[in-house]
mmCIF file of C-alpha atoms and ligand atoms in Angstrom:
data_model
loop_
_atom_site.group_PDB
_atom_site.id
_atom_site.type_symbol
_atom_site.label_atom_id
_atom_site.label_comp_id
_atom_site.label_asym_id
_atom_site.label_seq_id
_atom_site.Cartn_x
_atom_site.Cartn_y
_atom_site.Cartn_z
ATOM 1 C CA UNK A 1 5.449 45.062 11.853
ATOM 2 C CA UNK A 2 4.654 47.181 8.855
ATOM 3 C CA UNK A 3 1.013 48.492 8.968
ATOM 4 C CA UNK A 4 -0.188 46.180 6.312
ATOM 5 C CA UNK A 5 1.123 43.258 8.859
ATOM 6 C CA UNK A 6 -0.786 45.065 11.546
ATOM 7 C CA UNK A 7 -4.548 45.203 9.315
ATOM 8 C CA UNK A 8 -3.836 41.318 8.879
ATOM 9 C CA UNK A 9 -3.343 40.336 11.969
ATOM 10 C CA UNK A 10 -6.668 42.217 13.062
ATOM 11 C CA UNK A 11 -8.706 40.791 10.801
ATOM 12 C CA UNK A 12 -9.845 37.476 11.844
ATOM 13 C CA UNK A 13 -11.955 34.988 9.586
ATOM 14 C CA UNK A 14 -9.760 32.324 7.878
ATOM 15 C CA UNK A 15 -11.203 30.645 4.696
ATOM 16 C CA UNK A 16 -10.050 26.990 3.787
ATOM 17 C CA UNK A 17 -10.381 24.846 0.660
ATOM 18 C CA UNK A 18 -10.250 21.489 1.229
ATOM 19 C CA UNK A 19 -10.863 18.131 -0.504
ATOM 20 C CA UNK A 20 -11.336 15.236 2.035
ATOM 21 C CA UNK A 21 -9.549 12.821 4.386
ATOM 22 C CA UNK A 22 -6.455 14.956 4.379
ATOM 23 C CA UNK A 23 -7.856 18.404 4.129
ATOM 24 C CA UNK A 24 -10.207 17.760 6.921
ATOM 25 C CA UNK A 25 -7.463 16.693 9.236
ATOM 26 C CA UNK A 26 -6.017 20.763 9.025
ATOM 27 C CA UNK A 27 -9.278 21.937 8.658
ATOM 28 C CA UNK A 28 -10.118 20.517 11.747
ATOM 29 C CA UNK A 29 -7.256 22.051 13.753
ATOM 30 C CA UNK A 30 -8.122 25.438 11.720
ATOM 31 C CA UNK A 31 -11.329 24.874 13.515
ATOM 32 C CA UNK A 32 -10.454 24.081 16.956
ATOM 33 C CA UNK A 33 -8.280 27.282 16.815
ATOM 34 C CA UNK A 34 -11.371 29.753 14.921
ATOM 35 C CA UNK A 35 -14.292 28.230 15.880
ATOM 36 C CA UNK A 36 -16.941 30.358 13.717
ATOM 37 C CA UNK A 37 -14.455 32.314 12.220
ATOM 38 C CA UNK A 38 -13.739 29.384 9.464
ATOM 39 C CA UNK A 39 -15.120 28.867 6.399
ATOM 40 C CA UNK A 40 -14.410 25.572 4.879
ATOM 41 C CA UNK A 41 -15.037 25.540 0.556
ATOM 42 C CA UNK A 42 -15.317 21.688 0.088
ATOM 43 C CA UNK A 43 -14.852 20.226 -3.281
ATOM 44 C CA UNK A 44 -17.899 18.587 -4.481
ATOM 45 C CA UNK A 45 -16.152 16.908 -7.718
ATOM 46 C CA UNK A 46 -16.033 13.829 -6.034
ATOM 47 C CA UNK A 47 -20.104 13.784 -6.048
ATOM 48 C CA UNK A 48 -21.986 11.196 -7.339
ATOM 49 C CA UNK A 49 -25.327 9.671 -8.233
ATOM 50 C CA UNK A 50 -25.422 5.995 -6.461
ATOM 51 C CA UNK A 51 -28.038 3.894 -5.446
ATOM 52 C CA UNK A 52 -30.313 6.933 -6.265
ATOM 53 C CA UNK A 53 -28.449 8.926 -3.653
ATOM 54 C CA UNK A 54 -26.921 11.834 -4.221
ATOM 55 C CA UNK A 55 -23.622 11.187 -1.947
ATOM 56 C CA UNK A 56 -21.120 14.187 -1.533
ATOM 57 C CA UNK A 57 -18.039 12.331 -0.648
ATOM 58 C CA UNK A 58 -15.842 15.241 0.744
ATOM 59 C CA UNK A 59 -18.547 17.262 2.599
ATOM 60 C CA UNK A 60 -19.305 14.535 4.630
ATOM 61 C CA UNK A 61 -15.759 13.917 5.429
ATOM 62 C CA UNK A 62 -15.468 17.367 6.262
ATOM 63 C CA UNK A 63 -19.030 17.184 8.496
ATOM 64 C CA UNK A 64 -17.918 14.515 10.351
ATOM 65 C CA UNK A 65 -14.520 15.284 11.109
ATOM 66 C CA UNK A 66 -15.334 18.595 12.631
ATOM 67 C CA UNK A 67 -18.675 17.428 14.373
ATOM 68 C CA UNK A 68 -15.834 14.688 15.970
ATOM 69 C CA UNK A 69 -17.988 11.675 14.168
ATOM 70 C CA UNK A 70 -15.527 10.493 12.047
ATOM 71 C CA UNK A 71 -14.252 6.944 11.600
ATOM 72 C CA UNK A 72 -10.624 7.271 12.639
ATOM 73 C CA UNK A 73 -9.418 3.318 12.095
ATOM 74 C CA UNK A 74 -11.059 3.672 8.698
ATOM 75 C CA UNK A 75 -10.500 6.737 7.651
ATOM 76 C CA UNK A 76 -13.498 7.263 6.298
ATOM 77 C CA UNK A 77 -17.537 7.038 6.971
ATOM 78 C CA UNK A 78 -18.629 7.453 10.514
ATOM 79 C CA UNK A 79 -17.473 5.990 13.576
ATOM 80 C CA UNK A 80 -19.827 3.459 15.447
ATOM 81 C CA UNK A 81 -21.180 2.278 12.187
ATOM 82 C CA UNK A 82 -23.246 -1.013 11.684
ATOM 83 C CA UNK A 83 -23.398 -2.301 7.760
ATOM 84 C CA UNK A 84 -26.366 -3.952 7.895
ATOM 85 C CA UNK A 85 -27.738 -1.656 4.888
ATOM 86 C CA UNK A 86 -24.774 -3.642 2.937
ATOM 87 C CA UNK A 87 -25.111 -7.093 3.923
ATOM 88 C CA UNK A 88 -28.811 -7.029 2.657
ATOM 89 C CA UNK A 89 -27.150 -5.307 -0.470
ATOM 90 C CA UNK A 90 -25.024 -8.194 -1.468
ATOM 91 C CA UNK A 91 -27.836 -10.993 -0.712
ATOM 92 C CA UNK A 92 -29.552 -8.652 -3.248
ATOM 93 C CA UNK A 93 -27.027 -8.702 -5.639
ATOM 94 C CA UNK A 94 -26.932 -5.330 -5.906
ATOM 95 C CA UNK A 95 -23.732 -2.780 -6.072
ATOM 96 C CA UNK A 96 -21.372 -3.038 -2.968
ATOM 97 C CA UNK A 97 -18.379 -1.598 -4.308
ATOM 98 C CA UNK A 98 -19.192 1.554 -2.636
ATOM 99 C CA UNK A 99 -19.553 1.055 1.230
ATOM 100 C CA UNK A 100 -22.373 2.845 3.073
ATOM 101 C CA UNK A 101 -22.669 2.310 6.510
ATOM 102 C CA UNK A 102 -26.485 2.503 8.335
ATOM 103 C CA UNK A 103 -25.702 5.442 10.275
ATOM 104 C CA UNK A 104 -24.199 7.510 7.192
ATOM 105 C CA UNK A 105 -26.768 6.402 4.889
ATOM 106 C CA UNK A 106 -29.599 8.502 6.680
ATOM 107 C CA UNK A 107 -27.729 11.415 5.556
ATOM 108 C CA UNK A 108 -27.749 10.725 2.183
ATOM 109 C CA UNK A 109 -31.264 9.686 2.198
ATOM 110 C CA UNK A 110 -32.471 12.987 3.911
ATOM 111 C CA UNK A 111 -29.788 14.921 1.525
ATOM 112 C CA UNK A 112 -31.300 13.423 -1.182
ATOM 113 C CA UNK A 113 -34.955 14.227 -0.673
ATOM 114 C CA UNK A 114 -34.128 17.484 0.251
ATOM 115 C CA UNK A 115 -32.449 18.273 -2.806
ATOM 116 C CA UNK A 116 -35.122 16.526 -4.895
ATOM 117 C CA UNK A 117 -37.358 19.242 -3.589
ATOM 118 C CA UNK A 118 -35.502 21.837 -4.583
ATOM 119 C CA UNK A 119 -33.197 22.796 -1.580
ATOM 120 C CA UNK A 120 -29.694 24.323 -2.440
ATOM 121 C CA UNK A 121 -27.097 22.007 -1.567
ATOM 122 C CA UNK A 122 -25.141 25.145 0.364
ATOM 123 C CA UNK A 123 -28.782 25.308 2.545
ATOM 124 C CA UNK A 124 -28.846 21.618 3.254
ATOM 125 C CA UNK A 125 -25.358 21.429 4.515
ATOM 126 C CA UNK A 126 -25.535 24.646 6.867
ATOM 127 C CA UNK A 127 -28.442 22.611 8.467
ATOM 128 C CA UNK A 128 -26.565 19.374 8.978
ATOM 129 C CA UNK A 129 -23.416 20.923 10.379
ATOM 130 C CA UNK A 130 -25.635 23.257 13.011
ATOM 131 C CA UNK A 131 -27.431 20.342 13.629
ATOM 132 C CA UNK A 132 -23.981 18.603 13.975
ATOM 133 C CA UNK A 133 -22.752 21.644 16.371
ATOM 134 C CA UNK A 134 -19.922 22.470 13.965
ATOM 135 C CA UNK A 135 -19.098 26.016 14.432
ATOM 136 C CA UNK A 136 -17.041 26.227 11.394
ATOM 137 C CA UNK A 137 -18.716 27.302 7.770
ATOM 138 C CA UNK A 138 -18.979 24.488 5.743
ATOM 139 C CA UNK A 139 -19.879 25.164 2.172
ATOM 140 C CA UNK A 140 -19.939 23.236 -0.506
ATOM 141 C CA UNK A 141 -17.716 24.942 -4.308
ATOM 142 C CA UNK A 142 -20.983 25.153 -5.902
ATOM 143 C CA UNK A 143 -24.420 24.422 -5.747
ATOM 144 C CA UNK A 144 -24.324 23.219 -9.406
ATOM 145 C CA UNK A 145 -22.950 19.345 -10.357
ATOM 146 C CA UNK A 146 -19.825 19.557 -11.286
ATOM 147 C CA UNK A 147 -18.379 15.546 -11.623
ATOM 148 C CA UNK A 148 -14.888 14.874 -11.852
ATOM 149 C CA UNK A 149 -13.891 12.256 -14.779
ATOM 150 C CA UNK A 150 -10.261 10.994 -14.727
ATOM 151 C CA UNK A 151 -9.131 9.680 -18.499
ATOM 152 C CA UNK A 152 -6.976 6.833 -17.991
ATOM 153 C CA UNK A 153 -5.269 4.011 -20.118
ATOM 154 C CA UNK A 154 -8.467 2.178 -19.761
ATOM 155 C CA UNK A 155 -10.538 4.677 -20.354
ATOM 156 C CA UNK A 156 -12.334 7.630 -18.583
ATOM 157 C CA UNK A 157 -13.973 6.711 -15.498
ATOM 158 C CA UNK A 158 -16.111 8.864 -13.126
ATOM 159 C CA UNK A 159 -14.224 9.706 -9.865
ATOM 160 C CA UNK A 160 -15.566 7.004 -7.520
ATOM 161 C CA UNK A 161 -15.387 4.239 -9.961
ATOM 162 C CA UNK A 162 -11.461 5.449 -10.654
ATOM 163 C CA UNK A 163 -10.671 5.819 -6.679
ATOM 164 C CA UNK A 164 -12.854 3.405 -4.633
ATOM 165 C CA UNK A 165 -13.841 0.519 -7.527
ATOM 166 C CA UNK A 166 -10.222 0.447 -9.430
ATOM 167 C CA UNK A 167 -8.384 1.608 -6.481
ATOM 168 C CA UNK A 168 -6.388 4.082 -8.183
ATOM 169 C CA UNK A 169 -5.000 1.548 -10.099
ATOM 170 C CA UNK A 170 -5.495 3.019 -13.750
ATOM 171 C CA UNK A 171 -3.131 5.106 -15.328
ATOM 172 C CA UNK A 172 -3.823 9.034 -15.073
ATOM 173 C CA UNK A 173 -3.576 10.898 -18.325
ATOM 174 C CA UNK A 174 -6.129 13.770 -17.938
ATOM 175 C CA UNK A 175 -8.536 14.749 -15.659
ATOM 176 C CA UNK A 176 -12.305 16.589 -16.100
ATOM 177 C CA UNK A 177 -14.637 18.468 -14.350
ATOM 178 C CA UNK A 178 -17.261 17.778 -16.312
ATOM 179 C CA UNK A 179 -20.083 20.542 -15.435
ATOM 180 C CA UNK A 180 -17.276 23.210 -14.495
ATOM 181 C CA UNK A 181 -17.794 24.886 -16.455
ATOM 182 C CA UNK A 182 -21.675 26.314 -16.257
ATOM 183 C CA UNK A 183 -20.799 25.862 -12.753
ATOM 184 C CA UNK A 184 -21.497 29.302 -10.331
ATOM 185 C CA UNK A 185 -20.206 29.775 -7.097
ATOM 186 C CA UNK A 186 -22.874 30.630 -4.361
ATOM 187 C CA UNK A 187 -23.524 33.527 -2.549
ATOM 188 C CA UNK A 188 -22.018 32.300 0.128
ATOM 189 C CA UNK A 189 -18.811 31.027 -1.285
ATOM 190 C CA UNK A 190 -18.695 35.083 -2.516
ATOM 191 C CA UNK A 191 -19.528 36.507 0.642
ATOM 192 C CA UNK A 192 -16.760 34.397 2.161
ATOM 193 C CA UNK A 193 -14.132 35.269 -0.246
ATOM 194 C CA UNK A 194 -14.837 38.984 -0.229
ATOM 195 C CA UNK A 195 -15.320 39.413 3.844
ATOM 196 C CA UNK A 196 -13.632 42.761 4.677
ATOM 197 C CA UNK A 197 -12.814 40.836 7.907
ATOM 198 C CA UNK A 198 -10.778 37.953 5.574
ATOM 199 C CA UNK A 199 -7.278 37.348 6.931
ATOM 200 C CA UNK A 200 -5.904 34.800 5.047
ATOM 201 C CA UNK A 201 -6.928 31.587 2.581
ATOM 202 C CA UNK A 202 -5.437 28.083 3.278
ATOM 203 C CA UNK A 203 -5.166 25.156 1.145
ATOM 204 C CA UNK A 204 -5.386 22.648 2.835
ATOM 205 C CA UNK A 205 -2.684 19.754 2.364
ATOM 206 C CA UNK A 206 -5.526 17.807 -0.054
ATOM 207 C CA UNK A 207 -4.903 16.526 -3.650
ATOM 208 C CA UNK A 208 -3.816 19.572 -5.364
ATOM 209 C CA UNK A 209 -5.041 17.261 -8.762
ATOM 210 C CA UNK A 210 -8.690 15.907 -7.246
ATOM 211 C CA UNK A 211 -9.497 17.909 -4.739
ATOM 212 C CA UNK A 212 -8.234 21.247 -5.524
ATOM 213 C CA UNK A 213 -8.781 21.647 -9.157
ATOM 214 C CA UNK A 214 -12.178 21.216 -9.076
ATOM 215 C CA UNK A 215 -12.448 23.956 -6.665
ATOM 216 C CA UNK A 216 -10.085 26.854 -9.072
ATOM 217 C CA UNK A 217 -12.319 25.002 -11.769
ATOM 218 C CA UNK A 218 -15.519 26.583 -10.988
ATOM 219 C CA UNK A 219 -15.571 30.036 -12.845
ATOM 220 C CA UNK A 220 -14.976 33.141 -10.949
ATOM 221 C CA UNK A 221 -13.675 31.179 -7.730
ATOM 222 C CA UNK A 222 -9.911 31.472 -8.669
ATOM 223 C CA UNK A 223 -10.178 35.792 -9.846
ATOM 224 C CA UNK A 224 -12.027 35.888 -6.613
ATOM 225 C CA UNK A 225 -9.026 34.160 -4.664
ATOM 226 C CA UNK A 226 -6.967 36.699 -6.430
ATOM 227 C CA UNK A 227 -8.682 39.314 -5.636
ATOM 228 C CA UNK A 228 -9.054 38.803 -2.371
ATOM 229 C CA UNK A 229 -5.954 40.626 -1.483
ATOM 230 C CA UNK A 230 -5.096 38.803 1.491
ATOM 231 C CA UNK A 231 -2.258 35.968 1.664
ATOM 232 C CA UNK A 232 -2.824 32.752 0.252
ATOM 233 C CA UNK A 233 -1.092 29.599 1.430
ATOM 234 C CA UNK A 234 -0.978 26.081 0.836
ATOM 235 C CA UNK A 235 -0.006 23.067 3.295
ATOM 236 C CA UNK A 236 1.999 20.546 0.756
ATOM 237 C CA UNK A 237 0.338 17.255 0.715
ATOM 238 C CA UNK A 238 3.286 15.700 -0.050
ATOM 239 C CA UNK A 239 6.159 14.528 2.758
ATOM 240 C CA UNK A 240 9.411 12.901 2.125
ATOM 241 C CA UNK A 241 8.207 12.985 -2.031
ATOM 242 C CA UNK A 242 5.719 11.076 -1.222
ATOM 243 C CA UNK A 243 1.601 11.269 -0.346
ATOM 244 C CA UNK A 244 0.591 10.421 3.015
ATOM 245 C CA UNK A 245 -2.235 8.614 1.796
ATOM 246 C CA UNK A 246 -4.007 8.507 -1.598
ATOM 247 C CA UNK A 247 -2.886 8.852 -5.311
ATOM 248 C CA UNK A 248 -1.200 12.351 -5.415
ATOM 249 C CA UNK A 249 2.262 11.216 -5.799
ATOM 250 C CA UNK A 250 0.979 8.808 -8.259
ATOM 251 C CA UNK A 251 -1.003 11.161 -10.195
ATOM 252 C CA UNK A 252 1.829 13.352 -10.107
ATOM 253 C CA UNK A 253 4.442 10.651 -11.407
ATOM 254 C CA UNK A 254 1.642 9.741 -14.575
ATOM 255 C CA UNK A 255 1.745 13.257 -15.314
ATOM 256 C CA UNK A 256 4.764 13.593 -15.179
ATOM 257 C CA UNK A 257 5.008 16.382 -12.345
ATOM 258 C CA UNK A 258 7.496 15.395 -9.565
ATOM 259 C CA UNK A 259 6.500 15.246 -6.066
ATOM 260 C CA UNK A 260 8.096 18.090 -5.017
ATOM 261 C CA UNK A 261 7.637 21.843 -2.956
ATOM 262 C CA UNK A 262 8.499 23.124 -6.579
ATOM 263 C CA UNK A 263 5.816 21.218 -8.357
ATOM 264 C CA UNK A 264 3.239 22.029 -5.641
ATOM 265 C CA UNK A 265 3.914 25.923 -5.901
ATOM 266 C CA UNK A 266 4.346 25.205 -9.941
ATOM 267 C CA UNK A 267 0.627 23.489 -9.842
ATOM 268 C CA UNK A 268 -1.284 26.670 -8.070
ATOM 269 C CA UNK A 269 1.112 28.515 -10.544
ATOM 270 C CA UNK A 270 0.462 32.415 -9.735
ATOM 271 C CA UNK A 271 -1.919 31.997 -6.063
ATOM 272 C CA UNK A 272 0.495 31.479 -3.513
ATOM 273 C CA UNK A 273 2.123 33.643 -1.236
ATOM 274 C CA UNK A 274 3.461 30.783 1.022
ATOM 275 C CA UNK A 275 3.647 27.203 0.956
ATOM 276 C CA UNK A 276 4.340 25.217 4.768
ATOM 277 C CA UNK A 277 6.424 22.135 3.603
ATOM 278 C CA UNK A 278 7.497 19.342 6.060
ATOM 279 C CA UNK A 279 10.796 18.976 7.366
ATOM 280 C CA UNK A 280 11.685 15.626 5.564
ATOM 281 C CA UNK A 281 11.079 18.080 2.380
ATOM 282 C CA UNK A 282 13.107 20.770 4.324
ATOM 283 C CA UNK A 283 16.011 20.853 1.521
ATOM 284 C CA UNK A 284 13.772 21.330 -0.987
ATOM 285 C CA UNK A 285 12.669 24.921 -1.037
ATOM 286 C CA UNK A 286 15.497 26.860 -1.628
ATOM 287 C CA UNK A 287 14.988 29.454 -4.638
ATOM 288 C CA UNK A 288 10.920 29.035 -4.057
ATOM 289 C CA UNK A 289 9.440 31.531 -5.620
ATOM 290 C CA UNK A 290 6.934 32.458 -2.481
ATOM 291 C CA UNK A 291 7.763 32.353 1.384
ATOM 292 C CA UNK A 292 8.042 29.069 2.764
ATOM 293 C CA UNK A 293 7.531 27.922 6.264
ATOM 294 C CA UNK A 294 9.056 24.093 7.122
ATOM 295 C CA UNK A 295 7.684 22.271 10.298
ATOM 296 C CA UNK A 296 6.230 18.676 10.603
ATOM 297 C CA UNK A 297 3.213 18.273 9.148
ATOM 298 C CA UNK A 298 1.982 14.883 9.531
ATOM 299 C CA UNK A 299 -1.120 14.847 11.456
ATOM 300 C CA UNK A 300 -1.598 11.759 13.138
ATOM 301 C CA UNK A 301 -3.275 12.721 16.582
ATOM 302 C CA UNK A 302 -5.440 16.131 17.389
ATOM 303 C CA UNK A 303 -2.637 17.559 19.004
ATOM 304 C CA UNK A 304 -0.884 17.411 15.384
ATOM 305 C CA UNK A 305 -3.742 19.008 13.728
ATOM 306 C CA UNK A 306 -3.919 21.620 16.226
ATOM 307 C CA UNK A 307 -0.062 22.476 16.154
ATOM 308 C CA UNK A 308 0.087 22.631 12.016
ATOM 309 C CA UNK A 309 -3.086 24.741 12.457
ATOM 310 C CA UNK A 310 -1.332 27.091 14.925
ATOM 311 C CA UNK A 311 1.734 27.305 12.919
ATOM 312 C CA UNK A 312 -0.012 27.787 9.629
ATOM 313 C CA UNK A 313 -2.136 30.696 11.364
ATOM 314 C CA UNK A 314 1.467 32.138 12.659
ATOM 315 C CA UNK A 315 2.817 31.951 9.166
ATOM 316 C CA UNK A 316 -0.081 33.902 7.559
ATOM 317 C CA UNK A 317 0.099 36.321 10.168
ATOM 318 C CA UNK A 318 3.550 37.009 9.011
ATOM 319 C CA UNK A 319 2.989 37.524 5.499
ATOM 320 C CA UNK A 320 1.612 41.121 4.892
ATOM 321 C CA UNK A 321 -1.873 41.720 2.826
ATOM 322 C CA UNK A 322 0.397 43.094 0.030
ATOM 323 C CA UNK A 323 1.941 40.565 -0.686
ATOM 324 C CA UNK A 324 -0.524 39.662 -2.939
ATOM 325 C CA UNK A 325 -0.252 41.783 -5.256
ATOM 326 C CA UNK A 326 3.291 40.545 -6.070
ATOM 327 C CA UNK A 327 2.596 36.850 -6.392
ATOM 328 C CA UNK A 328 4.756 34.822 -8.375
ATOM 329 C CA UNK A 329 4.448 31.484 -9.818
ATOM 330 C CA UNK A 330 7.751 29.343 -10.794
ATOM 331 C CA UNK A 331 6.271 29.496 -14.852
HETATM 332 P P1 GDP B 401 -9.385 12.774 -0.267
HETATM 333 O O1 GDP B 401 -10.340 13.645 -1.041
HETATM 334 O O2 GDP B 401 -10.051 11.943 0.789
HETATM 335 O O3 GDP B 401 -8.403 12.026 -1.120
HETATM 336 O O4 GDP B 401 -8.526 13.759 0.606
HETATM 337 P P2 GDP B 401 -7.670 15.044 0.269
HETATM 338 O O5 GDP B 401 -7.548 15.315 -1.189
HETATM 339 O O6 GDP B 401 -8.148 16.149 1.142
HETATM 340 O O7 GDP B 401 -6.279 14.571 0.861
HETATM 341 C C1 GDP B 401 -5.411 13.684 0.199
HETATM 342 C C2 GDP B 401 -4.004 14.193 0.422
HETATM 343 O O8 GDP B 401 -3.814 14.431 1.816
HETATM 344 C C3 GDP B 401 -2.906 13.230 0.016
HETATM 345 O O9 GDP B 401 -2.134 13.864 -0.977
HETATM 346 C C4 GDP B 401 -2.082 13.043 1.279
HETATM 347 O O10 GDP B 401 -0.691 13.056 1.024
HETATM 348 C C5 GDP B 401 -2.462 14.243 2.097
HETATM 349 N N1 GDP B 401 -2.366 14.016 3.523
HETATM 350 C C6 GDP B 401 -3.055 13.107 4.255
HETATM 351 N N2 GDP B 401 -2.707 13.166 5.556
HETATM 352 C C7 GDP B 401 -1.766 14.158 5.637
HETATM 353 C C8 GDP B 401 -1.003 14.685 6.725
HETATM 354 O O11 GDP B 401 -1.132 14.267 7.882
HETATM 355 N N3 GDP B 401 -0.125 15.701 6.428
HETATM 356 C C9 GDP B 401 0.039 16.181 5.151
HETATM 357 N N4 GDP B 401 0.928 17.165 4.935
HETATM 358 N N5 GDP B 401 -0.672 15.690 4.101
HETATM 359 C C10 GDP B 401 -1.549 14.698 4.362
#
């Protein structure tokens, strides 16, 4: 081991982005491996205005899948949910194209208030996940709104309407962060980033277009990434050329990227050291321009999450600190 390898592997805190149903699957395994040594930077594109709530789609994805809360047969929300809150909704004839279940719904509520009086969104979410027992850090990108618009054929639409109201179904020609780009990170998302204890940053296997973006989008956050000098590697979202779940491949087809290893380390064009692809994508890495590491990553059960968590931590641990400084991008 060269003695760069041997400063990584003593270093110990792990920092994550992630985006939400899929991200928060490996960042859950990251943190059943780290416990407190895991700092999870959530995308908070996805955040909207509804209701007069202020819902934060993938934070709450990420809170509940590490507290254990999470809905597993609907991949979203909370598990043991009632929808009462909803039923009286529709005899209202109010908005119900955006499901919140009673239990969830307190959160937003209390999120709500709490920001209305001036508490920092970072603040408010530190409670919720100590409250939740979640040893990991969860932070959201920013503290400031920053809403994701994607332009389609029939015009732009904010996030939610696009994914949950149109299902996807709209073609992609563009997408926004409106808000970007006033946007600051926090304090926190700095301390994280420049932690002399750092070891390595993941990226999670979320939508490298709608998750990920948003988070490189806020200024300063990608130089700081950079600058971090520690390895940087992404989990594809993408298996067999196709998503798991979700419009990446889609996305990827309307802009015409294809969904390929390539086109993944293409996309974060000059940040990775690594990318872990799946074996059904196993042929597909040759002449990759950063290391690559090929084992299944479909994460169906905790044990999957747990075993792509080990083997991404075993990867980074074999890519030297230096390596940063020598990045390449496929451009
Ligand atoms: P969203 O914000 O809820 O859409 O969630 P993310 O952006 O975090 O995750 C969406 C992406 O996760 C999609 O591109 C899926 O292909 C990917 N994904 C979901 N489950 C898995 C999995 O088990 N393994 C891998 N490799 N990717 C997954």
């Amino acid at each position: 081991m060269t003695d760069s390898g041997k400063a990584n592997s003593a270093k110990s805190r792990i920092v994550a982005l992630c985006g939400g149903v899929g991200g928060a699957k490996l960042a859950l395994g990251l943190s059943r491996a780290l416990g407190d040594e895991l700092t999870v930077i959530v995308n908070t594109g996805d955040d909207f205005e509804h209701l007069g709530l202020h819902i934060s789609p993938d934070l709450d994805t990420v809170l509940y899948t590490l507290s254990g809360l999470a809905n597993k047969e609907l991949g979203w929300g909370r598990a043991d949910e009632s929808w009462n809150f909803m039923e009286v909704l529709r005899v209202l004839g109010s908005e119900t194209w955006f499901q919140l279940g009673d239990r969830d719904l307190a959160l937003h509520v209390e999120r709500t208030r709490q920001l209305k009086a001036g508490r920092p969104l970072t603040s408010f979410m530190a409670e919720v996940a100590s409250r939740f027992e979640i040893p990991a850090q969860i932070l959201p990108m920013t503290d400031d709104p920053v809403r994701t618009t994607v332009i389609t054929t029939d015009g732009p639409l904010p996030f939610q309407r696009y994914f949950v109201e149109r299902r996807c179904a709209p073609v992609v020609e563009e997408i926004i962060f409106d808000g970007a780009a006033t946007a600051r990170p926090t304090a926190q998302v700095m301390a994280a980033l420049r932690d002399p204890n750092l070891r390595a940053i993941v990226i999670c296997p979320s939508n490298p277009f709608l998750s990920i973006d948003p988070i490189l989008a806020v200024p300063g956050l990608r130089p700081l990434i950079e600058m971090a000098g520690v390895p940087v590697v992404a989990v594809s979202p993408i298996i067999g050329g196709k998503a798991v779940k979700g419009p990446t491949d889609k996305i990827m087809a309307e802009l015409g990227v294809p969904a390929t290893s390539r086109a993944i380390v293409e996309h974060y064009s000059g940040l990775l050291d690594g990318l872990v692809v799946d074996v059904e994508d196993g042929d597909d890495v040759a002449q990759l321009p950063v290391q690559t590491h090929i084992t299944a990553t479909l994460m169906k059960a905790d044990e999957d999450r747990d075993r792509l968590a080990q083997a991404v931590l075993d990867f980074v641990g074999r890519i030297p600190d230096t390596a940063n400084t020598v990045k390449a991008g496929c451009r």
